[in-house]
Amino acid sequence: MTQSPILAQGRPYLAIPGPSVMPDAVLSAMHRAAPNIYSGELVDMMPALMTDLRRVARTEHHVAMYIGNGHAAWEAALSNILNVGDKVLVPATGRFGIGWGEMATGLGADVEVLDFGLSAPMDMDRIAERLREDRDHSIKAVLGVHVDTSTSVRNDIASLRKVLDAAEHPALLMADCIASLGCDTFEMDAWGVDVMVTACQKGLMVPPGLGFVFFNDKAEAARAKVARVSRYWDWSPRAHPQEFYQYHGGTAPTHHIYGLRASLDMIHAEGIEAVWQRHAVLARAVWAACDAWSQRGSFAMNIADPAYRSHAVTALRLQAPMATELRNWVEKNLGLTLGIGLGMAAPTDPARDGFFRLGHMGHVNGQMIMGLLGGLEAGMTALGVEHGTGALDAAAKVISGTA
Ligand SMILES: *Cc1c(COP(=O)(O)O)cnc(C)c1O
């Protein structure tokens, strides 16, 4: 067998679960001279931007923007509803649920984690039981991650609301939609979510740099009872600004605003339901290929039940160290970058080389997903990784609508 040639020259493909592929329309919208931040176009753009953000989140309520990443949005949301010592419940289904809880601990909250492991969704019965036990309603908020990007589980946030209602528990329902917004179906108002956090670099297709906190009137009432909210994180002036600078607590993220404008235009031109549908079909194509590969050897999807799989990211396993070797091979030889396993094994544990993830969020289409899957097939072939056959046929059937 001859050494395979290096075929990486060409447009690279970053198939990691954030930052996601950036549309040229977003990048070119950002490529401009510095705009005036005191009057003119940038200032005039903000009200419609806030409205169009709310449309993506499916809420009529409030949104505050922050210059920051998803971690900033986590902290911003918590800072507006927590007093030191308040109890929060974290039903964790991966690294990101744990991480949001750690953020709350850092702010002085009393954090209780219900840990559902690394390959299963939230167990609603156990959450219901815990809420019923909390007779004096000491739990102030439930922090639910919609799609935990580390495990690629998608939790049923609408059911979490029903569990709170059935227990007649007044805790705020807070959802992390950093990986899911603009990918998986999410209905903030219809599902009764009180606070939702997201960031711009995943389904929203903008370079990292903006975090968002959406909140309803119940959350706003909870904010009013918090003894101290740091001025910078306070969502009130950002959501209800009297002056332009208050949207951003200072200088506006000028170029990100233009990038976000372009991305929201793309999302609304396609239609948010069509965006969800596209992600659903592309995810099914990924799963069909993974199912075929799993028929032989060690290849496996982390989440067994398709009903609980994210449409934005897929976490996978291969006998260590082949997951890492496969990532390295497709990056070097094909210009295709896959996601590392995250939170599945300690950074020093050799087992970590048995986990990887595919990002399929945002600006991705059928040919990209077929290319991604074809790249994986080529990599496993090159490395002699034992795997089932027929993966690309199975994916092609989904993509072509003939499955
Ligand atoms: C990416 C992500 C985060 C963290 O966002 P950063 O921008 O990296 O701070 C948090 N939660 C989920 C579910 C994510 O996917």
Coordinates of C-alpha atoms and ligand atoms in Angstrom, one line a residue, residues 69-71 74 96 145 147-149 176 178-179 199 201-202, ligand 1:
N69 CA -18.7 34.0 25.5
G70 CA -21.1 31.4 26.9
H71 CA -19.4 31.4 30.2
W74 CA -23.9 31.8 32.4
F96 CA -21.6 21.9 30.7
V145 CA -28.7 22.5 29.8
V147 CA -28.0 20.3 24.6
D148 CA -25.0 19.3 26.6
T149 CA -22.3 19.7 24.0
D176 CA -28.6 26.8 28.6
I178 CA -25.6 27.8 23.8
A179 CA -25.3 24.7 21.6
A199 CA -23.8 32.8 22.7
Q201 CA -20.6 31.3 17.9
K202 CA -22.6 28.2 17.5
Ligands
LIG1 C1 -20.1 26.1 24.2 C2 -21.0 25.9 25.4 C3 -20.8 26.6 26.6 C4 -19.6 27.5 26.8 O1 -19.6 28.5 25.9 P1 -18.2 29.4 25.8 O2 -18.5 30.3 24.7 O3 -17.2 28.4 25.4 O4 -18.0 30.0 27.1 C5 -21.7 26.4 27.6 N1 -22.7 25.5 27.4 C6 -22.9 24.8 26.3 C7 -24.1 23.9 26.2 C8 -22.1 25.0 25.2 O5 -22.3 24.3 24.1

